[in-house]
mmCIF file of C-alpha atoms in Angstrom:
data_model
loop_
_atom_site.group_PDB
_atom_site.id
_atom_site.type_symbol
_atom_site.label_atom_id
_atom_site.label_comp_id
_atom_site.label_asym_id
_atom_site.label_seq_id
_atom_site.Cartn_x
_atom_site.Cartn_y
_atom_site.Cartn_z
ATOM 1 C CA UNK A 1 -15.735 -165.267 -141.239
ATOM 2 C CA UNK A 2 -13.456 -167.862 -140.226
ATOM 3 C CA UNK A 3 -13.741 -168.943 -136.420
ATOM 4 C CA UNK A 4 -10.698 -168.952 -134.198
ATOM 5 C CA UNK A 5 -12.116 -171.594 -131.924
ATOM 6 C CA UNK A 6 -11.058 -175.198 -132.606
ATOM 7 C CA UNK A 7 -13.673 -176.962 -134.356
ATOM 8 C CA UNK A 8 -15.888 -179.196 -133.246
ATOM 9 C CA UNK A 9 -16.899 -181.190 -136.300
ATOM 10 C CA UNK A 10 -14.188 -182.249 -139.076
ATOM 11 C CA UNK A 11 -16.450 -183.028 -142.265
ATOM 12 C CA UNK A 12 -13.427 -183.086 -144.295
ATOM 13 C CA UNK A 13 -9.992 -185.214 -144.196
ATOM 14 C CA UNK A 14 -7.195 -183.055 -144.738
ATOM 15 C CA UNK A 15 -3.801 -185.090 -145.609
ATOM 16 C CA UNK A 16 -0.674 -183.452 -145.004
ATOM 17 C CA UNK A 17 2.936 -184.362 -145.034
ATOM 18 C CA UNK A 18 3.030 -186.069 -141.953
ATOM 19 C CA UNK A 19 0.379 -188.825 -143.334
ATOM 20 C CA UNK A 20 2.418 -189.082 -146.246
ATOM 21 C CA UNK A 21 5.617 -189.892 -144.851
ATOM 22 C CA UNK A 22 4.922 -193.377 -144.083
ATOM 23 C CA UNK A 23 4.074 -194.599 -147.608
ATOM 24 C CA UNK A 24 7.766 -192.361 -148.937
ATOM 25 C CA UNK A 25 11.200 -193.140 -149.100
ATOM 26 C CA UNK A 26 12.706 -193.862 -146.097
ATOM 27 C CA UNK A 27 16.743 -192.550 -145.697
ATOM 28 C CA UNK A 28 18.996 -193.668 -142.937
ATOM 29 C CA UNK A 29 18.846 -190.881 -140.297
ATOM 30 C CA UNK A 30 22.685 -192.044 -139.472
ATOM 31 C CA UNK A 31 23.762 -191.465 -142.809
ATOM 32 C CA UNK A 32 26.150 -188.672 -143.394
ATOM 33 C CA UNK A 33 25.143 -185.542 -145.023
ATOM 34 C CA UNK A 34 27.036 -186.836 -148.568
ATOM 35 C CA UNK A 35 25.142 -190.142 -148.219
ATOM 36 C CA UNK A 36 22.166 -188.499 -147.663
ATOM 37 C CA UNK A 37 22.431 -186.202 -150.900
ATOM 38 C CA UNK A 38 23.223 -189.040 -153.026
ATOM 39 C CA UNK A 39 20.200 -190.779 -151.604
ATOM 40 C CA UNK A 40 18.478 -187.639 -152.968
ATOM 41 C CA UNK A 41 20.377 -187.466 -156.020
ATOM 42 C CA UNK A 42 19.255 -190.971 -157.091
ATOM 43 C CA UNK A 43 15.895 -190.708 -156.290
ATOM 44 C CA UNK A 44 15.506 -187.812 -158.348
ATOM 45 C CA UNK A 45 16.814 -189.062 -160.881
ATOM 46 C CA UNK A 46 15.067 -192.403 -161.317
ATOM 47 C CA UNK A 47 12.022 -191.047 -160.220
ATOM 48 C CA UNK A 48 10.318 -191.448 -162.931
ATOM 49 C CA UNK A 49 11.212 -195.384 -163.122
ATOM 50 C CA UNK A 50 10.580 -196.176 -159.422
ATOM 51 C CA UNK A 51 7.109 -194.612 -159.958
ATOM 52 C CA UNK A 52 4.372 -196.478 -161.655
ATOM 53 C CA UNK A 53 3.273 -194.240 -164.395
ATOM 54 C CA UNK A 54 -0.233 -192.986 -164.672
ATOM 55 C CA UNK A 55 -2.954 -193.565 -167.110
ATOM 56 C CA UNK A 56 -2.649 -190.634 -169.709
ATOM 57 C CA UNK A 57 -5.568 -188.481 -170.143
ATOM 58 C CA UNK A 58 -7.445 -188.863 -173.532
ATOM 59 C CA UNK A 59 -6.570 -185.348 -174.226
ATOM 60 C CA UNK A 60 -4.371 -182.710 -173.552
ATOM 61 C CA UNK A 61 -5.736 -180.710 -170.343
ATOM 62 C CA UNK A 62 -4.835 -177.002 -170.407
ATOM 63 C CA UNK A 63 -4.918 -175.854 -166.810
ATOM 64 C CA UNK A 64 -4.435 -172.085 -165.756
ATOM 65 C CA UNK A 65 -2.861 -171.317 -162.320
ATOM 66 C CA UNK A 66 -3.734 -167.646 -160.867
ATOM 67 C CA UNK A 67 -4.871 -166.091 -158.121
ATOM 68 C CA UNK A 68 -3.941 -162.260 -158.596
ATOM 69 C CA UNK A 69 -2.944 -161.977 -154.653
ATOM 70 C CA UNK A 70 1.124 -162.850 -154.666
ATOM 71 C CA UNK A 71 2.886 -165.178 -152.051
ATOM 72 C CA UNK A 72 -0.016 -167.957 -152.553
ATOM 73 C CA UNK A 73 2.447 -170.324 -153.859
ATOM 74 C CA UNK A 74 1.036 -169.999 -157.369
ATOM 75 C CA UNK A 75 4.380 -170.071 -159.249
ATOM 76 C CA UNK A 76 5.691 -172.867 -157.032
ATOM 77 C CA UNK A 77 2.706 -174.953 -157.036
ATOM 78 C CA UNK A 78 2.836 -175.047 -161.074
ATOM 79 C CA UNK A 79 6.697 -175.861 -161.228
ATOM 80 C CA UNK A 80 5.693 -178.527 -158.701
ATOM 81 C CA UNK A 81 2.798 -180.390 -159.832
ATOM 82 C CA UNK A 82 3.921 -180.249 -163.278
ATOM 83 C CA UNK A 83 7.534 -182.041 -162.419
ATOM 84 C CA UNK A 84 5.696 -184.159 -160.025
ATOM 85 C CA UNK A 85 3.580 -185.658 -162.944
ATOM 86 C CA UNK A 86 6.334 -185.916 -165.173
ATOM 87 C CA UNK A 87 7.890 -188.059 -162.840
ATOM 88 C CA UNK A 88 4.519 -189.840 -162.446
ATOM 89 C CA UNK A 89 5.166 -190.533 -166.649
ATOM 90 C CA UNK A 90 3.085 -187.397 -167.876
ATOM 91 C CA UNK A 91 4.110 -185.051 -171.177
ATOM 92 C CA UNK A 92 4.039 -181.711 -169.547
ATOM 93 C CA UNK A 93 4.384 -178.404 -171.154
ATOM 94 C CA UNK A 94 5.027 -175.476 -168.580
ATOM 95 C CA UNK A 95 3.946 -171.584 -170.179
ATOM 96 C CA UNK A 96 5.957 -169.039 -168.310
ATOM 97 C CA UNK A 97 3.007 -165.868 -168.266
ATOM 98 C CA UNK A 98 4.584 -163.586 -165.926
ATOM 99 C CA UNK A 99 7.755 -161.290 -166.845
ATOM 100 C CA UNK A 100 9.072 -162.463 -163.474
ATOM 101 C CA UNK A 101 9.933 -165.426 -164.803
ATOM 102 C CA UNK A 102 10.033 -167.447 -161.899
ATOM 103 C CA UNK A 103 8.589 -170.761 -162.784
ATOM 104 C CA UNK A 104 11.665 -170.355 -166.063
ATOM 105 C CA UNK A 105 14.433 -170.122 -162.805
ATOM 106 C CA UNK A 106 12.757 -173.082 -160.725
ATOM 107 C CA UNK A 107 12.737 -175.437 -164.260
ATOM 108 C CA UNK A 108 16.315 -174.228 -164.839
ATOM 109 C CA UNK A 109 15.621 -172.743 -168.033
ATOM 110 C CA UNK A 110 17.518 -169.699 -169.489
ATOM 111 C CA UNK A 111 15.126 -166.556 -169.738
ATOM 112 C CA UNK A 112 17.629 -163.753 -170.092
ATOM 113 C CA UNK A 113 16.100 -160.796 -172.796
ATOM 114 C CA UNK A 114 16.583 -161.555 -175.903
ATOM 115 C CA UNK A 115 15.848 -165.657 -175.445
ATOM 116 C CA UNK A 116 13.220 -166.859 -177.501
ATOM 117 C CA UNK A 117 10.026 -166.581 -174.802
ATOM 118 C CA UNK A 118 6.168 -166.181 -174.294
ATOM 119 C CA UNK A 119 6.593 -162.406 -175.891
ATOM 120 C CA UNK A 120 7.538 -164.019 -179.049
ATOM 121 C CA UNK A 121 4.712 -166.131 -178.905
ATOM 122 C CA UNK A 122 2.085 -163.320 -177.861
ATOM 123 C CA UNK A 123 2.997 -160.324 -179.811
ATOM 124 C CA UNK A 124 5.716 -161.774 -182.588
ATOM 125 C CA UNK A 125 3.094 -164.722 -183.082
ATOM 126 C CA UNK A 126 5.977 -167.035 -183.234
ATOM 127 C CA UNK A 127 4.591 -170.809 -183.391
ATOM 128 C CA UNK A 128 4.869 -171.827 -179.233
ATOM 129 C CA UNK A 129 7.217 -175.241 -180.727
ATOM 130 C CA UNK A 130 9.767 -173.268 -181.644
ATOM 131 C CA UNK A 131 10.219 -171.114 -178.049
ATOM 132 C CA UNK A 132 9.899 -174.100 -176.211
ATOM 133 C CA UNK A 133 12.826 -175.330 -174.172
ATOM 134 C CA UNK A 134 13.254 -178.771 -172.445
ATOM 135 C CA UNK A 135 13.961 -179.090 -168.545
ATOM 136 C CA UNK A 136 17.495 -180.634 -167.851
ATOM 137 C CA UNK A 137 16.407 -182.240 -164.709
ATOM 138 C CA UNK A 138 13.164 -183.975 -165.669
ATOM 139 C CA UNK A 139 12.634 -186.259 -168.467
ATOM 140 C CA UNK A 140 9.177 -185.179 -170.531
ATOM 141 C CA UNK A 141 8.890 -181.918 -169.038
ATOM 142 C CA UNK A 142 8.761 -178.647 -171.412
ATOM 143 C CA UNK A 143 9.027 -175.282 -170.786
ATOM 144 C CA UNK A 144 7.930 -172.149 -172.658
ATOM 145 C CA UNK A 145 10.196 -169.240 -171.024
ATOM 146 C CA UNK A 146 9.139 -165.897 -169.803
ATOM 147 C CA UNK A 147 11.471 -162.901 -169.851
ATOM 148 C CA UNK A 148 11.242 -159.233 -168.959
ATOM 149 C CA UNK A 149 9.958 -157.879 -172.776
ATOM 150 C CA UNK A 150 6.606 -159.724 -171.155
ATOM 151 C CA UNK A 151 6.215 -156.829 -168.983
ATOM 152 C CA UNK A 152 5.844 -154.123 -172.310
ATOM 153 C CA UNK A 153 3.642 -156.907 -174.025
ATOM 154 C CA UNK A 154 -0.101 -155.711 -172.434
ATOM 155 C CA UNK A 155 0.889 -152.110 -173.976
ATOM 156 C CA UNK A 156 2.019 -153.569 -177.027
ATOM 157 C CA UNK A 157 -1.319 -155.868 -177.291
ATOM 158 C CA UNK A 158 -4.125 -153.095 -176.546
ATOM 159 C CA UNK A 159 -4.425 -152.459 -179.988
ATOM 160 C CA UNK A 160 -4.207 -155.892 -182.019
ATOM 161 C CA UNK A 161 -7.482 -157.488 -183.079
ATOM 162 C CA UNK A 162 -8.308 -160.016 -180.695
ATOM 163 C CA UNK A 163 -5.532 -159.819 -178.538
ATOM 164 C CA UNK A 164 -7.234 -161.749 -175.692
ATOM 165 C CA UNK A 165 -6.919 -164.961 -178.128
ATOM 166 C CA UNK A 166 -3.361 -164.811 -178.878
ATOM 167 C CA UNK A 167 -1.673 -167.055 -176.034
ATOM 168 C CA UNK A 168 -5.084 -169.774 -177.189
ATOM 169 C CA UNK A 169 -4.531 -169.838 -181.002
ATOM 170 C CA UNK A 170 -0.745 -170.812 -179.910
ATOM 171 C CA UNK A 171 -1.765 -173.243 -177.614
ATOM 172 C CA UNK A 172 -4.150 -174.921 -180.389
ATOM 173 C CA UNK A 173 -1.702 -174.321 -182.777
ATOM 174 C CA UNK A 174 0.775 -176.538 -181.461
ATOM 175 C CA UNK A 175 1.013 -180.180 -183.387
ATOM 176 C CA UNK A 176 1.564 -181.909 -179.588
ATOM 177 C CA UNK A 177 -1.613 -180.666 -178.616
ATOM 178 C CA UNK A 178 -4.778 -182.623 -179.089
ATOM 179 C CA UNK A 179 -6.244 -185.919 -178.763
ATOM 180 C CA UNK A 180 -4.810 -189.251 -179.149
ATOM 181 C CA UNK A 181 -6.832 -189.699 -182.440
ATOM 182 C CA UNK A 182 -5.271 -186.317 -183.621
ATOM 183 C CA UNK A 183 -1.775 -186.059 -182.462
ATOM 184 C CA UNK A 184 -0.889 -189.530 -181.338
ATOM 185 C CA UNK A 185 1.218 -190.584 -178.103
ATOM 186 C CA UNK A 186 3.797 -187.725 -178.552
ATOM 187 C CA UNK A 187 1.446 -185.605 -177.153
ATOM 188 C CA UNK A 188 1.340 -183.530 -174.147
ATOM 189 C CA UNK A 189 -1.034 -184.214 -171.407
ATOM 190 C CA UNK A 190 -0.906 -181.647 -169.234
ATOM 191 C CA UNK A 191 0.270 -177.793 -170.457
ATOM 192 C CA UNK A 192 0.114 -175.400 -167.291
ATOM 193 C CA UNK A 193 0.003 -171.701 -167.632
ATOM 194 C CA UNK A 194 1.790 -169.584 -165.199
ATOM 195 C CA UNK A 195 -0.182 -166.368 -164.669
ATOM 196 C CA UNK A 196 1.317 -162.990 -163.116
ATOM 197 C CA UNK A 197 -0.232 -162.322 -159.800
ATOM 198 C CA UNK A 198 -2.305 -159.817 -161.350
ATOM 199 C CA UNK A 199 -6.022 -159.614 -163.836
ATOM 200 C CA UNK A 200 -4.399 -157.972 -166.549
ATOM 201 C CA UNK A 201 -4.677 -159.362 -170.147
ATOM 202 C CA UNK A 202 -1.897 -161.401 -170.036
ATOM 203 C CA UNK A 203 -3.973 -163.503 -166.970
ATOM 204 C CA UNK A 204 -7.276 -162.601 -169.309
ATOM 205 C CA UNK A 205 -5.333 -164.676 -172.336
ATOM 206 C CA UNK A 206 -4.272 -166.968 -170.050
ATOM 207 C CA UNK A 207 -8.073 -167.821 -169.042
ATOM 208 C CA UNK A 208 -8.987 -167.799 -172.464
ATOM 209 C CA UNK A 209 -6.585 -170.313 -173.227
ATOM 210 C CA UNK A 210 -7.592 -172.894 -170.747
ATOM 211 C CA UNK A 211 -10.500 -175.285 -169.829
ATOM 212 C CA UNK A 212 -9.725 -175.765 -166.269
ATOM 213 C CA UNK A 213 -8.253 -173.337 -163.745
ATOM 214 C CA UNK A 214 -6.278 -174.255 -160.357
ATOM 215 C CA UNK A 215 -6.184 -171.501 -157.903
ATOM 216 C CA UNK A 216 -3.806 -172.186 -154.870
ATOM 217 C CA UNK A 217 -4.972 -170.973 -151.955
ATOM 218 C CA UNK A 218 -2.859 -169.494 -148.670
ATOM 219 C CA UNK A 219 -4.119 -171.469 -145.471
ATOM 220 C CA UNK A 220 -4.863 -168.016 -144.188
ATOM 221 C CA UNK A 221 -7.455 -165.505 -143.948
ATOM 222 C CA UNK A 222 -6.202 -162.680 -145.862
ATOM 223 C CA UNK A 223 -6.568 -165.154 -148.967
ATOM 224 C CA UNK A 224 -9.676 -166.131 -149.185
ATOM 225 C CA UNK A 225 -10.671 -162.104 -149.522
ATOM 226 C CA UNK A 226 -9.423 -161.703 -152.596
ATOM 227 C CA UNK A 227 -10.930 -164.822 -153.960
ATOM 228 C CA UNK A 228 -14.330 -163.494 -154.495
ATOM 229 C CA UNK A 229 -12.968 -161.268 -157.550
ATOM 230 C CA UNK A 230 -11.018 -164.021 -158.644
ATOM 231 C CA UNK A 231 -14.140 -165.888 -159.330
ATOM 232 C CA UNK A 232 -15.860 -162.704 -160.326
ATOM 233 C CA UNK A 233 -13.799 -162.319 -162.883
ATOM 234 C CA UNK A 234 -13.741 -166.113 -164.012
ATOM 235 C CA UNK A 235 -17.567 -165.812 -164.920
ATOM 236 C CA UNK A 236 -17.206 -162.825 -167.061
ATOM 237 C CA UNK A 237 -14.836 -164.813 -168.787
ATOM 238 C CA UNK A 238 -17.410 -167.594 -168.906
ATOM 239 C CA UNK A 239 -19.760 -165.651 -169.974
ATOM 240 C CA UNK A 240 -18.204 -163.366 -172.785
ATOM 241 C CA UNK A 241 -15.127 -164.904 -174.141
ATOM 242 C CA UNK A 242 -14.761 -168.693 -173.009
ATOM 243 C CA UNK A 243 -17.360 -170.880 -171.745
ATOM 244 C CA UNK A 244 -15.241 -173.944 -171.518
ATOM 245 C CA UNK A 245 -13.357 -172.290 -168.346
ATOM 246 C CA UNK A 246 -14.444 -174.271 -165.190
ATOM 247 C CA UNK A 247 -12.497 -174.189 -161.842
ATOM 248 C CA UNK A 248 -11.520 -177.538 -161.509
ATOM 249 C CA UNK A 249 -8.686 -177.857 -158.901
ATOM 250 C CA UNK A 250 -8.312 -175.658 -155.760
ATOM 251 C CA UNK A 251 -4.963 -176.681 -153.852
ATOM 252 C CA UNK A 252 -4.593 -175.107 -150.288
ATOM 253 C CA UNK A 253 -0.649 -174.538 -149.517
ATOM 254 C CA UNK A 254 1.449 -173.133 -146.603
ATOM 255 C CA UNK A 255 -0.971 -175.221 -143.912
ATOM 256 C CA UNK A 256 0.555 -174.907 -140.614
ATOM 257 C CA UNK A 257 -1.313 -178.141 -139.337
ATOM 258 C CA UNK A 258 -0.018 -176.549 -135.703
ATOM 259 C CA UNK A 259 -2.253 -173.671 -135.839
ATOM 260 C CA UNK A 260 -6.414 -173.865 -135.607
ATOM 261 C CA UNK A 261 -6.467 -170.980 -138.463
ATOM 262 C CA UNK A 262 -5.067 -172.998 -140.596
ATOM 263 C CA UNK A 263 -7.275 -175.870 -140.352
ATOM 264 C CA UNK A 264 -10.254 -173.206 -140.142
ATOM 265 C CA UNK A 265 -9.439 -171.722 -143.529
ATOM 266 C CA UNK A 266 -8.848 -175.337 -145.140
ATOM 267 C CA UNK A 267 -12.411 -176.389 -143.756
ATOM 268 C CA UNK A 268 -14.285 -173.029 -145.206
ATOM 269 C CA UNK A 269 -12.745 -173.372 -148.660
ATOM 270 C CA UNK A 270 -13.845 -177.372 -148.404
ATOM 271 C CA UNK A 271 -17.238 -176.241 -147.507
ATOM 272 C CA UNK A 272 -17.403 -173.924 -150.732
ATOM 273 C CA UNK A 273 -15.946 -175.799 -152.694
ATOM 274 C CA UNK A 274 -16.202 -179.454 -152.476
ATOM 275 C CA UNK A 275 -14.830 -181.435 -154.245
ATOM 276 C CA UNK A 276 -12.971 -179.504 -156.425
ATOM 277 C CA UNK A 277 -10.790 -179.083 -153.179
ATOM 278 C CA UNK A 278 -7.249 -181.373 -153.479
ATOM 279 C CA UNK A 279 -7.035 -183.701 -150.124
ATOM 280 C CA UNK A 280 -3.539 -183.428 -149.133
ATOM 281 C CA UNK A 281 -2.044 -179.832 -148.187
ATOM 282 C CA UNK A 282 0.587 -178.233 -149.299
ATOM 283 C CA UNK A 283 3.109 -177.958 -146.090
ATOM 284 C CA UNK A 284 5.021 -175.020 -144.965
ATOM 285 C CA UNK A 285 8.271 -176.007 -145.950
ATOM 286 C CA UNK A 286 11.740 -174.259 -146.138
ATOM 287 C CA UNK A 287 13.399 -177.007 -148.634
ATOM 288 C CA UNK A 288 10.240 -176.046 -151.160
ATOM 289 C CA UNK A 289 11.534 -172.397 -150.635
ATOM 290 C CA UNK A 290 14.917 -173.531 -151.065
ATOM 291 C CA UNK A 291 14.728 -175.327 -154.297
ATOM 292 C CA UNK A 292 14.285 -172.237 -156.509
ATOM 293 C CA UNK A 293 17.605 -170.985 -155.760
ATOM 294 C CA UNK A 294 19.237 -174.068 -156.786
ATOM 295 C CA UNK A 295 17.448 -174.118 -160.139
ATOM 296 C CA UNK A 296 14.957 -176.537 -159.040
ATOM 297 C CA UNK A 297 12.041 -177.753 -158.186
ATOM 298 C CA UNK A 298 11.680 -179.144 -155.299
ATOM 299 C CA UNK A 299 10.822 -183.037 -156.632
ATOM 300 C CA UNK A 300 14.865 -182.950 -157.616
ATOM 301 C CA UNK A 301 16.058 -180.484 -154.731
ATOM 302 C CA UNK A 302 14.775 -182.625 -152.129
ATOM 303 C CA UNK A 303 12.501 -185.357 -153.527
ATOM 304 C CA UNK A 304 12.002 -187.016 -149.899
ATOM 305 C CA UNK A 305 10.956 -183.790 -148.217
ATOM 306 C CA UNK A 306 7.289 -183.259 -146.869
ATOM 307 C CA UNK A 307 6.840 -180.806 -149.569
ATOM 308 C CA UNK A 308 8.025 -183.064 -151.876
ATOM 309 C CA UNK A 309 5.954 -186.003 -151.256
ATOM 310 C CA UNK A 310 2.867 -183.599 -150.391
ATOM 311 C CA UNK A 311 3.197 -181.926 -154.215
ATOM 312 C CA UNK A 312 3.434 -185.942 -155.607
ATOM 313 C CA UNK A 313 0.399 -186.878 -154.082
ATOM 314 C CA UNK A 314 -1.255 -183.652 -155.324
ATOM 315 C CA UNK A 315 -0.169 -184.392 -158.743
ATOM 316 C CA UNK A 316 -1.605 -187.853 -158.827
ATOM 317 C CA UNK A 317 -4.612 -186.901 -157.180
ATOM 318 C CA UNK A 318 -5.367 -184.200 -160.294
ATOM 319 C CA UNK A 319 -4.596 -186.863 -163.062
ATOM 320 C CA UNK A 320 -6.806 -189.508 -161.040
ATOM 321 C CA UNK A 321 -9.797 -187.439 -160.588
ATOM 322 C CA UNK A 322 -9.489 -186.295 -164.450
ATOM 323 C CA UNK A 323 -11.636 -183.376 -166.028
ATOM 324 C CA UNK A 324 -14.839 -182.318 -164.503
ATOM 325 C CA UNK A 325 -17.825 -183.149 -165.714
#
């Protein structure tokens, strides 16, 4: 139970937007509105080259993002992260898992029916390299679409042979996956799966699929109740179908640094967790809601926004701290 009194003892350092600010770009607060969007404009766009880039994992790292309770900021913490470390120099491939296709809108990436999408992929076995689709706004960033036939394909699935391996053999399939010994520097570092907000087998190939898992986590009560089957269901997967699946990255969003709730819920899931807890919060922020209608994220929407600059320092806190041991 999480206590509604303020607490007495802070164990953990929590950064949040405000802490960031200092060390982002600073804009002219007389500028005019059309100053200020170019400002924007040109910072998104040489992103990349104002940021030094990042050592490059040895590997490609397959992460999974789900949490099957909806309005956790799943979808937008995976468009987020992933164009944040593209822009920190990264390869990033983005897999769009839920029919939705929410994280295809944000990346500006067609996913009307018929365009060549996960489904192909899962139930056509079409090679993932050849349904892949590149993001207009960010240099090195990938995207493997999602369009409504997804919804049909856990019907269409329940009777192929090991159908909870499909969305894996595609990911291992793919000749940018791998090490630097086996595929070389045109690799991808990072592929992130998008899961529907549900524990269906699309999630189940999903989890399969991947070696680390990031759950994003509501700075509210009502969240951390439906973790528990979350990570129920992670060790049966563990257990029966993919022991290389470790929870490695747990990123709290929506914190309302204003409210003692917030700060309650960020302490318990610390105190659980550990380590495997990402220092700075995701903010409450109406531009990172924004962005999506626009057909972006919001590291090109509004790249010197709170969110912004909280999702950035997110991003390079996953590639610093690396895999797990």
């Amino acid at each position: 139970m999480v206590s509604r009194e303020t607490p007495t003892a802070r164990p953990f350092t929590v950064r949040t937007a405000a802490d960031l600010a200092d060390a982002g770009p600073v804009f002219d607060d007389h500028a005019t509105p059309l100053a200020r969007a170019a400002e924007h404009t040109v910072l998104a766009r040489t992103g990349a080259r104002m940021r030094p880039a990042l050592p490059r994992p040895d590997a490609t790292r397959v992460l999974v993002v789900a949490n099957q309770k909806g309005g956790v900021g799943k979808t937008t913490s995976t468009v987020n992260v992933a164009a944040a470390l593209a822009q920190l120099g990264q390869r990033v491939l983005v897999i769009d898992l839920d029919p939705q296709g929410n994280a295809s809108t944000a990346l500006s990436v067609e996913h009307r029916r018929g365009v060549p999408s996960t489904y192909d992929a899962l139930v056509e076995g079409v090679p993932l390299d050849e349904v892949m689709a590149v993001c207009p706004d960010i240099d090195n960033l990938f995207v493997v679409p999602a369009t409504i036939d997804l919804a049909g394909a856990e019907i269409e699935l329940v009777s192929v042979v090991a159908r909870e391996n499909r969305l894996h053999r595609a990911i291992q399939a793919h000749p940018r996956v791998g090490t630097a010994d086996e595929v070389g520097e045109e690799r991808f570092d990072y592929v992130f799966i998008d899961c529907p907000p549900s524990l269906g087998l699309l999630t189940l190939n999903a989890l399969v699929a991947g070696a680390e898992m990031m759950i994003p986590i509501q700075a509210e009560y009502y969240a951390l109740e439906g973790l528990g089957q979350l990570l129920e269901t992670v060790e049966m997967v563990k257990a029966h179908l993919n022991p290389r699946l470790q929870v490695s990255t747990i990123l709290v969003t929506m914190y309302d640094a204003r409210t003692r709730l917030a700060a309650g819920v960020a302490d318990e899931v610390r105190e659980h967790f550990g380590a495997r807890v990402v220092k700075t919060t995701i903010p409450r922020s109406v531009r990172v809601s924004e962005a999506p209608s626009y057909g972006q994220t919001v590291m090109t929407y509004d790249p010197g926004s709170p969110g912004a600059l909280s999702y950035l320092e997110a991003a390079r806190e996953i590639a610093i701290k690396g895999v797990p041991s």
